[in-house]
Coordinates of C-alpha atoms in Angstrom, one line a residue:
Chain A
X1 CA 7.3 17.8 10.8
X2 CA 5.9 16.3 7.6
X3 CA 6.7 13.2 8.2
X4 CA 5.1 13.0 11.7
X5 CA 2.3 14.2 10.4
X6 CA 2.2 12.0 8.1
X7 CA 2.3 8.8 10.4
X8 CA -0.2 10.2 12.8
X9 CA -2.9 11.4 10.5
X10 CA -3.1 10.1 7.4
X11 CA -5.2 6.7 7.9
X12 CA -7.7 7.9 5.5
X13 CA -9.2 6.8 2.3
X14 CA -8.6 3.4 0.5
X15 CA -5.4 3.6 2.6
X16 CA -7.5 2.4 6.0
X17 CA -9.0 -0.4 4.1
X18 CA -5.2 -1.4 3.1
X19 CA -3.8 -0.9 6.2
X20 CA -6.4 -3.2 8.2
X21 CA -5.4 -5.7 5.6
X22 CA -1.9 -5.0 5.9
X23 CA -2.1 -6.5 9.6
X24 CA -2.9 -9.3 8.8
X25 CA -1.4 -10.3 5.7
X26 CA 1.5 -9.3 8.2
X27 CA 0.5 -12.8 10.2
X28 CA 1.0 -15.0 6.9
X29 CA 4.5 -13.9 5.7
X30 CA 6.3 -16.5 7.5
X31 CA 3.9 -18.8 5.7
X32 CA 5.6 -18.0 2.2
X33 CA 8.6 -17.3 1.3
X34 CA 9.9 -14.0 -0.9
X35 CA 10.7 -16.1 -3.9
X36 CA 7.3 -18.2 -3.7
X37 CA 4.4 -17.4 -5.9
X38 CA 0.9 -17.4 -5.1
X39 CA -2.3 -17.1 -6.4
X40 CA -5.0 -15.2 -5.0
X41 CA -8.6 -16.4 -5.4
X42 CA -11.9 -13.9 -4.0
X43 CA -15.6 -13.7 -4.7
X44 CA -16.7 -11.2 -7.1
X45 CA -13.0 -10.9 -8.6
X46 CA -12.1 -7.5 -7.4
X47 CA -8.9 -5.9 -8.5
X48 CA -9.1 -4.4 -5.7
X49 CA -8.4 -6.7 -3.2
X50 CA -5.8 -8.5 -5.7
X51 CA -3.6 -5.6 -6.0
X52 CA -3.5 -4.7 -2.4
X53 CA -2.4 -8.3 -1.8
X54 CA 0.0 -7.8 -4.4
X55 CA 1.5 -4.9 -2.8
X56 CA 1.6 -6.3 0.5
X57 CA 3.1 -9.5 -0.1
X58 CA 5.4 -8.1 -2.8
X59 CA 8.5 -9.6 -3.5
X60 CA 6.0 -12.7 -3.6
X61 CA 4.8 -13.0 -6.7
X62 CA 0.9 -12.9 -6.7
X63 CA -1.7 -13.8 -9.5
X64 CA -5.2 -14.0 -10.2
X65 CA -5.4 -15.6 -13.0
X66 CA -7.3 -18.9 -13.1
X67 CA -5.2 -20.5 -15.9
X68 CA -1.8 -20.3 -14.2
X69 CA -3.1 -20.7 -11.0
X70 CA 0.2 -22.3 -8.4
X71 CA 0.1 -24.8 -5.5
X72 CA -0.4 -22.4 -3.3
X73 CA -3.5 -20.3 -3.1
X74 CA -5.1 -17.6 -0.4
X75 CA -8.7 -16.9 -0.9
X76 CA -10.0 -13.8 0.6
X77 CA -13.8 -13.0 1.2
X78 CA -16.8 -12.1 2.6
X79 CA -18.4 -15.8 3.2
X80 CA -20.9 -15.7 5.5
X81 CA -21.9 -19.1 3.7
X82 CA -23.1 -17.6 0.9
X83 CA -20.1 -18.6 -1.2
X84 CA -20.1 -22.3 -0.7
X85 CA -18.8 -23.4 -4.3
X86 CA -15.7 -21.2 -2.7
X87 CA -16.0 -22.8 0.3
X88 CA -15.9 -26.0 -1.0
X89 CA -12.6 -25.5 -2.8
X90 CA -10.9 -24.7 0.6
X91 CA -12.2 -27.2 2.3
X92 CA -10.8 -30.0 -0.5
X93 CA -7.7 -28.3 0.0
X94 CA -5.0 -28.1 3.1
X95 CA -5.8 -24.9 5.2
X96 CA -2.2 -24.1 6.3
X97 CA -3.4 -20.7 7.6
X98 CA -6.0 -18.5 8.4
X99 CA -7.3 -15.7 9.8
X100 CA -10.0 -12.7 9.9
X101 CA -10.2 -8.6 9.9
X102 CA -13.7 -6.6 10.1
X103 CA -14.6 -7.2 6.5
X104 CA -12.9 -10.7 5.3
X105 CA -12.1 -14.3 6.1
X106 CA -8.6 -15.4 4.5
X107 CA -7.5 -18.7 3.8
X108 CA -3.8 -20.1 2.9
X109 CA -3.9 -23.2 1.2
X110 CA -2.2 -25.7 -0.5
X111 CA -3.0 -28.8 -2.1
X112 CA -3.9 -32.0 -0.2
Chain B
X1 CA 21.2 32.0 -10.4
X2 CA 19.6 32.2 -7.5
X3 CA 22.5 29.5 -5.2
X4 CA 19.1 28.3 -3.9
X5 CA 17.6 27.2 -7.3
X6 CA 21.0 25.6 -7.9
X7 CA 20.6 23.5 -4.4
X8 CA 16.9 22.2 -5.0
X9 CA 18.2 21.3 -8.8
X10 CA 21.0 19.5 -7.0
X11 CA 18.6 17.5 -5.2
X12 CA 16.4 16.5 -7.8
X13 CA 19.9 15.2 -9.9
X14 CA 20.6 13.9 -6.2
X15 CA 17.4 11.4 -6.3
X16 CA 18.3 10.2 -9.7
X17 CA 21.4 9.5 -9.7
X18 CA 20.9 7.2 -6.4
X19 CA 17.9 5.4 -8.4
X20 CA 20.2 4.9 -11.5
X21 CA 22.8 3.3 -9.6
X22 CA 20.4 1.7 -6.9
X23 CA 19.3 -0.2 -10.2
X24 CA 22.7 -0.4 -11.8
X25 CA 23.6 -2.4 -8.9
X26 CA 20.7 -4.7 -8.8
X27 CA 20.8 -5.4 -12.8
X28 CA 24.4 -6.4 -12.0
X29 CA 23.8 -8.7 -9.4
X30 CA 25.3 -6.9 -7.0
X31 CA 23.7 -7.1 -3.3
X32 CA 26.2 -5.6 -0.8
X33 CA 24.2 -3.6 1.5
X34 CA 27.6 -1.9 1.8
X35 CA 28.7 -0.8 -1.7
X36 CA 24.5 -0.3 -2.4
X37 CA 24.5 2.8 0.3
X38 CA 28.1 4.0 -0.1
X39 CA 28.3 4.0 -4.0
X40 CA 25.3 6.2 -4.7
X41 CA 26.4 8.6 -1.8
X42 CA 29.5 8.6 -3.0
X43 CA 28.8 10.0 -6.8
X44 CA 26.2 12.2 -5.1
X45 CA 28.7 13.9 -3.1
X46 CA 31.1 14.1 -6.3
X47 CA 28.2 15.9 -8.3
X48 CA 27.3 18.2 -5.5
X49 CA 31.2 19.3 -4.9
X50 CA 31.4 19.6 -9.0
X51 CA 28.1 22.3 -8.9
X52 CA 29.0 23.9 -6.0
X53 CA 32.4 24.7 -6.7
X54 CA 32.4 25.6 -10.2
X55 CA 31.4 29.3 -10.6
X56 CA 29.8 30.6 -7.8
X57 CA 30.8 33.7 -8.3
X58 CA 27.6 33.6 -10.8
X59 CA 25.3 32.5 -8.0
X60 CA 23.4 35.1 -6.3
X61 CA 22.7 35.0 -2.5
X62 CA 18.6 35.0 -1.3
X63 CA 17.5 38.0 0.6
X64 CA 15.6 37.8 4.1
X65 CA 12.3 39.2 2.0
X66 CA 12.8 36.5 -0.3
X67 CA 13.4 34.0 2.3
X68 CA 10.3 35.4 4.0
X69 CA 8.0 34.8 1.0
X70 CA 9.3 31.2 0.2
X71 CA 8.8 30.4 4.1
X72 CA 5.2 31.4 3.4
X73 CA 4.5 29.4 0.6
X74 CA 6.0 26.5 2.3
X75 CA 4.1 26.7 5.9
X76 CA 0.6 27.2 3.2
X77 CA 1.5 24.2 1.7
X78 CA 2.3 22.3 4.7
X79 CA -1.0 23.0 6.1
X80 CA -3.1 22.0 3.0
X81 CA -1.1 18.9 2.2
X82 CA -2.4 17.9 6.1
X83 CA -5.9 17.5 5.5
X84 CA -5.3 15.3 2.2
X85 CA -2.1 13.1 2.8
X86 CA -2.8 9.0 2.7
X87 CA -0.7 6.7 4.3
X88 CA 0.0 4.5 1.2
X89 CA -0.8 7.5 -1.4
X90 CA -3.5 7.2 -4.1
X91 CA -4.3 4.1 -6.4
X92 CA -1.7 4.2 -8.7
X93 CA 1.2 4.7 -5.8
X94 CA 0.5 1.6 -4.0
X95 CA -0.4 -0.3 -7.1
X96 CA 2.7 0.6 -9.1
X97 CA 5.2 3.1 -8.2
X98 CA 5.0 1.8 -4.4
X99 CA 4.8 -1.4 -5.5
X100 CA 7.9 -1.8 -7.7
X101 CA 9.9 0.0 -5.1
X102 CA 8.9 -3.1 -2.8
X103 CA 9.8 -5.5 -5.7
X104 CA 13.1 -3.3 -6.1
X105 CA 14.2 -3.5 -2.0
X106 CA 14.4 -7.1 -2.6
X107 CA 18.0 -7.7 -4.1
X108 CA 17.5 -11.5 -4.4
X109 CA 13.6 -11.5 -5.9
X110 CA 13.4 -8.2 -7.6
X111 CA 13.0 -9.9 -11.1
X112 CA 9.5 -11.1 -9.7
X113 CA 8.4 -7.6 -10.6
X114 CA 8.9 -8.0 -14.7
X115 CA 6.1 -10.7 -14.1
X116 CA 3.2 -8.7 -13.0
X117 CA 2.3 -7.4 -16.6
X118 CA -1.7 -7.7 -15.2
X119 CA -2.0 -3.7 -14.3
X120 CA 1.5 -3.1 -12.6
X121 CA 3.1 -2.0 -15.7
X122 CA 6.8 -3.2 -14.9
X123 CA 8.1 -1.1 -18.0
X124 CA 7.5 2.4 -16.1
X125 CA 11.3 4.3 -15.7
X126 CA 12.4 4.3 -12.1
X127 CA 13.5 7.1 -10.8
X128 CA 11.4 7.1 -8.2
X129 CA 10.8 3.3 -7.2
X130 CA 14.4 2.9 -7.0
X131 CA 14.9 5.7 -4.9
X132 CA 12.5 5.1 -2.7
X133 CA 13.6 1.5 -2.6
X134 CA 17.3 2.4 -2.0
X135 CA 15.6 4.7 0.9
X136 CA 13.5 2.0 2.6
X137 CA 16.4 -0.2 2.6
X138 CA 18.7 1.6 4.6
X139 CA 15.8 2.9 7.0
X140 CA 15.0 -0.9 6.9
X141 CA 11.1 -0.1 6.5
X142 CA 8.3 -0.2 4.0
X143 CA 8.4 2.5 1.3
X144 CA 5.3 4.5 2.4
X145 CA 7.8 6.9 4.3
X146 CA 10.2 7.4 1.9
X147 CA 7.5 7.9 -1.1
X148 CA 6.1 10.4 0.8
X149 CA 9.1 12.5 2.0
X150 CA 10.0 12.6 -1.9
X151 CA 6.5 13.6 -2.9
X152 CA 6.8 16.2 -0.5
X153 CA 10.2 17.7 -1.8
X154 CA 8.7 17.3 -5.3
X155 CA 5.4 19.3 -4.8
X156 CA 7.4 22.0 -2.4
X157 CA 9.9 22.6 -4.6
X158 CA 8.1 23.5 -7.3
X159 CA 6.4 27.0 -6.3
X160 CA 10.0 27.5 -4.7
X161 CA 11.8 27.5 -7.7
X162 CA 9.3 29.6 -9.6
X163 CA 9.5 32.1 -6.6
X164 CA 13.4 32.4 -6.7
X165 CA 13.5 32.4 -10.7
X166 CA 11.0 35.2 -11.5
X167 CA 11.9 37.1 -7.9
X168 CA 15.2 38.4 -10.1
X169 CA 13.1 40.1 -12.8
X170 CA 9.6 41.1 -10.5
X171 CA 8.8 40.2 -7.4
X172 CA 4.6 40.9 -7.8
X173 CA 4.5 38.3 -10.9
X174 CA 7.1 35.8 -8.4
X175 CA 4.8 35.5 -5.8
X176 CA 1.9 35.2 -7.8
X177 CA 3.5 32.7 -9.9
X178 CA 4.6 30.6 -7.0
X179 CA 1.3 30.9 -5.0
X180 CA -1.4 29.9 -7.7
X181 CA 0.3 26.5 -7.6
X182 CA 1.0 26.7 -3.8
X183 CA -2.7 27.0 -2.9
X184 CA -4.0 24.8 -6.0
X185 CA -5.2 21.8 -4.1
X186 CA -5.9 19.3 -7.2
X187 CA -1.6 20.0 -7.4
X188 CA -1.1 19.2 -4.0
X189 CA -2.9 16.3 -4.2
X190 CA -1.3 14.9 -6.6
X191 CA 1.5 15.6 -5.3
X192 CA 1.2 13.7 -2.0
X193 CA -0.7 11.0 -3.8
X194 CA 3.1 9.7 -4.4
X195 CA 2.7 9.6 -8.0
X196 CA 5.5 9.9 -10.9
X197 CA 3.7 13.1 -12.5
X198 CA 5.0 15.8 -10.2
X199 CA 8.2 14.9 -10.2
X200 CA 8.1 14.6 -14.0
X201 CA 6.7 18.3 -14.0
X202 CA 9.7 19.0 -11.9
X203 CA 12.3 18.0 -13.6
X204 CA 10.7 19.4 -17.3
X205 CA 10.5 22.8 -15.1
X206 CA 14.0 22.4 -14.1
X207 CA 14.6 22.4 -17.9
X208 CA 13.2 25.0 -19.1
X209 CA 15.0 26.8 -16.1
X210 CA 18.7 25.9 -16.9
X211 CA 18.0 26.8 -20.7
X212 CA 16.8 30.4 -19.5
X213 CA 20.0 31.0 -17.2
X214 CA 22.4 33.6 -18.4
X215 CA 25.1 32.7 -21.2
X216 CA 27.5 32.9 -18.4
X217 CA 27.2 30.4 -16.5
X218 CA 28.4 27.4 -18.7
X219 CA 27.1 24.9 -16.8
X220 CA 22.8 25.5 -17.6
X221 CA 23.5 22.7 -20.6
X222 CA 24.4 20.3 -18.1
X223 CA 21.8 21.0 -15.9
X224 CA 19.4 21.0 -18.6
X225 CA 20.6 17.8 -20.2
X226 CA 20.2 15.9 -16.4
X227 CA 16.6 17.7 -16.2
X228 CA 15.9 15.8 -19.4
X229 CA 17.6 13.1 -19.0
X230 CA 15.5 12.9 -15.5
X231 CA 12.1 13.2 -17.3
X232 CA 13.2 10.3 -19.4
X233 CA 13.9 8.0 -16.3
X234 CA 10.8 9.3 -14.2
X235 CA 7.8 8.4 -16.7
X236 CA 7.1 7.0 -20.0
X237 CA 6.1 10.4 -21.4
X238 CA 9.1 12.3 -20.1
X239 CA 10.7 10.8 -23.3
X240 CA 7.8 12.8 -25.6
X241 CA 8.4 15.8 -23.1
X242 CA 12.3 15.5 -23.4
X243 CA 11.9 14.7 -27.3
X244 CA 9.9 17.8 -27.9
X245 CA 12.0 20.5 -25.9
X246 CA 15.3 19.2 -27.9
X247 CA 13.7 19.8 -30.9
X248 CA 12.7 23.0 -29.9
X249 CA 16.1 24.2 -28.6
X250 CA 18.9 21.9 -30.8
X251 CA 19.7 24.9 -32.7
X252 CA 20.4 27.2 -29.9
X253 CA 22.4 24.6 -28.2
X254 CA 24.5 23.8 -31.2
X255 CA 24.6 27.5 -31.8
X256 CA 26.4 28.0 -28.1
X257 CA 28.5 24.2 -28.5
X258 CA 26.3 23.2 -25.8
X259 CA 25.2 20.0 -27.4
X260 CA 28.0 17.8 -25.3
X261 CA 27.6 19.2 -22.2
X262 CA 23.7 18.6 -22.9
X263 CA 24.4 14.9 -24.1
X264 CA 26.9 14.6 -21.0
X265 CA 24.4 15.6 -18.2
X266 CA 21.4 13.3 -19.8
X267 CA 24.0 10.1 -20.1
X268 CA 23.4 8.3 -17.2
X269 CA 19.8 8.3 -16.7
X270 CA 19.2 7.4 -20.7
X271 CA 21.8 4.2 -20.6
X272 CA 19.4 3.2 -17.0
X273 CA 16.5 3.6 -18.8
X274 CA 17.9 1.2 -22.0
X275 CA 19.3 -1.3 -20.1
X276 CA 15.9 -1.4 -17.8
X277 CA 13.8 -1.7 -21.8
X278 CA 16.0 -4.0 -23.6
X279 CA 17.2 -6.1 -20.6
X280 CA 14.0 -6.3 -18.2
X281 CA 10.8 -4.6 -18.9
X282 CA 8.3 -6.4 -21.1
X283 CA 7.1 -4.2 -24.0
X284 CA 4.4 -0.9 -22.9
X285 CA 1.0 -1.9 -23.3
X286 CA 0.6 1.4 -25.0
X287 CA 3.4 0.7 -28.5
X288 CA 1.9 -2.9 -28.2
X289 CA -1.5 -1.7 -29.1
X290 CA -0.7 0.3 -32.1
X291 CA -1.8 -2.1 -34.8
X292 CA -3.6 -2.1 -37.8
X293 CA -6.8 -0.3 -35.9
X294 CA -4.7 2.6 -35.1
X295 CA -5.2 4.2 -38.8
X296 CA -8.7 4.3 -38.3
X297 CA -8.6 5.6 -35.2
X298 CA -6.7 8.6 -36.5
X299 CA -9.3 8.9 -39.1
X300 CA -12.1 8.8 -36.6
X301 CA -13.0 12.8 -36.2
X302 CA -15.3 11.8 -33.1
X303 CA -12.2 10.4 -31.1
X304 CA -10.9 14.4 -31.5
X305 CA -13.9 15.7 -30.6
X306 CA -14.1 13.4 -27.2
X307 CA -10.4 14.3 -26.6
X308 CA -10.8 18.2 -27.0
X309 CA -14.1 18.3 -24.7
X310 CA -11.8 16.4 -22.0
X311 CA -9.1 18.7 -22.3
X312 CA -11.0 22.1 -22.5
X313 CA -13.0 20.2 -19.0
X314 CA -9.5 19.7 -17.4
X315 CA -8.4 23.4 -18.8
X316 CA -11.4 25.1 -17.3
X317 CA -12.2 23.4 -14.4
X318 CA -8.6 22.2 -13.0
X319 CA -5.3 24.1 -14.4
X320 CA -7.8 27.3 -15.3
X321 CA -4.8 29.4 -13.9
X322 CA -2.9 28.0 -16.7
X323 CA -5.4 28.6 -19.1
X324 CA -5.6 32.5 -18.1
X325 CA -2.0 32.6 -18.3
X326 CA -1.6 31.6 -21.9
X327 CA -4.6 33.8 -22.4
X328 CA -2.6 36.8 -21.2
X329 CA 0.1 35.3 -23.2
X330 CA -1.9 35.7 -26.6
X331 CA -2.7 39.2 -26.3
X332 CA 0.4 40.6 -25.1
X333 CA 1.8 38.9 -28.3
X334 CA -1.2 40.2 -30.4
X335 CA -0.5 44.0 -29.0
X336 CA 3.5 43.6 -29.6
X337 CA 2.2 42.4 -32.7
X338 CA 5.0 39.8 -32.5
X339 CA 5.0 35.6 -33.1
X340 CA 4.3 33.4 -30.0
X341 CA 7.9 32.9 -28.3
X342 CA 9.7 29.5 -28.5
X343 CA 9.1 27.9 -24.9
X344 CA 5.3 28.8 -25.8
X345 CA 4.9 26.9 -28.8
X346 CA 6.9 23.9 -27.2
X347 CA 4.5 23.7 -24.6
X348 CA 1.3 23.5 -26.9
X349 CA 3.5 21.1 -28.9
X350 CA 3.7 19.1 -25.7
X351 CA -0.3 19.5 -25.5
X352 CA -0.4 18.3 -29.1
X353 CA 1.7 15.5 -28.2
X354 CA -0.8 13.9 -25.6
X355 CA -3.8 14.9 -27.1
X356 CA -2.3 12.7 -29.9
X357 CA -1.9 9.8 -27.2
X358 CA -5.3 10.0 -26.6
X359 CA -6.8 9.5 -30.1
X360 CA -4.2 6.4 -30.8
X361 CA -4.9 4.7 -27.5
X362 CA -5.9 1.2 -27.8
X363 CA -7.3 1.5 -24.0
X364 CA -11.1 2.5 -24.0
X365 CA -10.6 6.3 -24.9
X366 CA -13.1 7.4 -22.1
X367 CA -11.5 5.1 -19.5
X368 CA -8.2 6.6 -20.5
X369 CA -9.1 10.1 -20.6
X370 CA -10.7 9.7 -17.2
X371 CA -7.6 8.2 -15.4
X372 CA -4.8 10.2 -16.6
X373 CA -5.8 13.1 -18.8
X374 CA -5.7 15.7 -16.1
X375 CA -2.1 14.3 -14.3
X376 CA -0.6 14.1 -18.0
X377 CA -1.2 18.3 -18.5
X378 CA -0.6 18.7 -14.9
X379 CA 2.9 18.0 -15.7
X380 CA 3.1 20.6 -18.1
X381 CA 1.7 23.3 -15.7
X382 CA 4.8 24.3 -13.6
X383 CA 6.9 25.2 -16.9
X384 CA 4.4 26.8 -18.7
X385 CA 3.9 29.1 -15.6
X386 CA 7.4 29.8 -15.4
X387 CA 7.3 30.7 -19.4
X388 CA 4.0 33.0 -18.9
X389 CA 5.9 34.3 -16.1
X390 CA 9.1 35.2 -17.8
X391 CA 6.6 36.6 -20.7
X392 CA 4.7 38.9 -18.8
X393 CA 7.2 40.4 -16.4
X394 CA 8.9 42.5 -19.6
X395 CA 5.4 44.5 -19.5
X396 CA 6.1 48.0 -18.0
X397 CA 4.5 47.9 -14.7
X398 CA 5.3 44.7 -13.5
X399 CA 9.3 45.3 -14.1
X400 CA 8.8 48.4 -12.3
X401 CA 8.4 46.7 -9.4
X402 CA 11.8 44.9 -9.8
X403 CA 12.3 47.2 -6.7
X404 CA 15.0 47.3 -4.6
X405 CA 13.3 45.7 -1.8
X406 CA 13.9 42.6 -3.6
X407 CA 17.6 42.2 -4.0
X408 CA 18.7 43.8 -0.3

């Protein structure tokens, strides 16, 4: 009974902003591989969006930190063409993915 | 011993033993998806056959008004835990707990986890990841389900097995006991927020429990050595929890030769816990920030003064039952003019312990306070009801109503 409940009703919270981004993280996976790692790049650097990537991609190993940053690198944000010096990074890199939910624009890449 | 008490203590050894040897496995290398379900099953099965057959002579059937309370408590809880469940649980589930048992479901790339020392904290004990990784492996799905289910037991059982312990002695203080928790949301939520703090007050209850049970039944050193032995594997703090209550109750245990059987049951779960510290984890961020700053923190009286105001907050405002109970406590013992009893003074100890915590943190104190002050004392809660409980049901009119309604 609990557990029913549980999958019907409890979209509520942060857990609706993680599950929208769960879906489409979803699309990437055969993009990487579990053993891969990855580094995460998004405006305003909220350890927000980092950890929920984290979690979702997880056994993937996922940082945000600029200094060890990998080959591989998803950025995730708001754009809107505000963030061009962000926008400029992807676009000197190799898209090999991308996609959008209702509140960001993701980005796979690698370098060229 | 209530046989029921004995079944939901059985379960909670149950979950750690399959998340010591889900991890025993994995730190050897071993991947068969095979001996990986069948192994755990199998020494579960061996440890509910040993419990279940030795002595139950000692264990005491439940009665239908019994049953009918507990039902109650369970159907309240059921439909206050609907209106605040989350799919992926609060922050820190999905950010560690969850998120190591996804690391840990990976045989092949589990070791990734010991790398994410940036706010994932891969030195936390794993009773629960493990289990719920074990879990979501053989259901073959992500570990939201299985987090939750084991929340779910956790918060449950708790007002259960402070129902069917303090039923025997009064059946008013029982239910009284077992409902303040039962209808205490900030416990529920917690609870179904798939954190490692209920499960920790759990197992500590389930210690202070097997200590109380009567001389007879030999077995309540084992059971209180797994309980222990459980705290230690669930949290980083069950070790101060587990620490304090053996000092507190070494000398009766030696007294009785019970310090084997105690040693025996908390075996397993310590040697997981130092092969997952000396072999894997990275060191806590916590005994890595002691340094030379902490002597001044100490001698900083404003840190005890920011501390205290937190905890009386967290006293008043969240666990105020708690606080009433102790206060009920104090002047029983003032008008039997007698000392505070043991299990008492071990659970101030255990307050002691964390306010202590607090003042040597090398996090930012208010930061610290903010995040984890009222989970850390929630784990105290459940035993400390159980000892108010067992201290208040000697007054006259409450063990009046030890009345026969309650045993038929």
């Amino acid at each position: 009974m609990a557990a029913v409940n549980f999958s019907r009703n409890s979209l509520r919270g942060e857990s609706r902003n993680i599950s929208i981004r769960a879906a489409v993280l979803k699309r990437m996976q055969p993009f990487i591989s579990s053993g891969s790692r990855l580094g995460v790049v998004h405006p305003g650097a909220d350890a927000g969006i980092y950890m929920q990537c984290r979690y979702l991609l997880a056994p993937v190993y996922i940082t945000g930190d600029k200094d060890q940053m990998p080959d591989t690198i998803l950025y995730v944000g708001d754009f809107n063409g505000r963030d061009s010096a962000m926008m400029t990074q992807i676009n000197n890199r190799r898209v090999l993915w991308q996609a959008s939910d209702s509140i960001y624009h993701y980005y796979l890449t690698s370098i060229r | 011993m209530q046989r029921t008490t004995l079944y939901i203590l059985i379960t909670g050894f149950a979950v750690c033993i399959i998340s010591c040897l889900y991890f025993l496995l994995l730190a050897l290398g071993i991947s068969s998806m095979l001996l990986t379900i069948i192994l755990p099953l199998a020494a579960v099965g061996g440890m509910v056959l040993f419990f279940i057959r030795e002595k139950t002579a000692l264990l005491s059937e439940q009665s239908s008004f019994r049953m009918a309370i507990t039902a109650f408590l369970l159907l309240n809880m059921m439909m206050r835990v609907d209106a605040i469940t989350e799919k992926y649980g609060g922050w820190d589930a999905w950010a560690i707990w969850n998120l190591h048992a996804r690391y840990l479901a990976n045989p092949d790339h589990w070791q990734q986890l010991f790398l994410n020392v940036k706010y994932g904290h891969p030195d936390y004990p794993m009773l629960l990841p493990a289990t719920i990784a074990y879990f979501s492996r053989v259901i073959g799905a992500g570990p939201e389900l299985p987090a939750f289910i084991l929340g779910i037991f956790f918060t449950f059982a708790i007002p259960v097995l402070l129902f069917m312990q303090q039923a025997q002695k009064s059946i008013i203080i029982a239910t009284v006991v077992a409902l303040v928790p039962a209808m205490d949301t900030f416990f529920l939520h917690q609870g179904v927020s798939m954190y490692a703090d209920v499960p920790l007050a759990f197992f500590f209850l389930c210690a202070v429990i097997a200590v109380s049970l009567p001389v007879a039944y030999r077995l309540r050193f084992l059971l209180a050595g797994a309980a222990l032995g459980c705290c230690i594997w669930t949290k980083n703090e069950g070790m101060i929890l587990a620490g304090i209550f053996f000092l507190y109750h070494v000398r009766g245990i030696t007294k009785e030769r019970g310090l084997l059987w105690l040693f025996m049951g908390a075996v397993m779960p310590i040697l997981t816990l130092l092969i997952l510290k000396v072999g894997f984890a990275p060191a806590n961020d916590l005994v890595q920030g002691i340094g030379t700053h902490t002597l001044a923190q100490i001698t900083d009286t404003h840190r005890y003064v920011i501390v205290y105001n937190h905890f009386s907050d967290i006293m008043s405002e969240k666990l105020s039952y708690m606080m009433s109970g102790m206060l009920i406590c104090g002047i029983l013992y003032l008008w039997r003019k007698t000392m505070p009893g043991k299990n008492i003074m071990m659970i101030w100890t255990c307050v002691i312990a964390y306010f202590m915590v607090y003042i040597i943190s090398p996090q930012g104190l208010e930061w610290h306070l903010a995040t984890s002050a009222d989970r850390l004392l929630l784990q105290l809660m459940p035993a400390a009801m159980f000892i108010i409980a067992e201290e208040v049901s000697d007054i006259g009119p409450f063990s009046f109503f030890r009345f026969n309604i309650a045993g038929r």
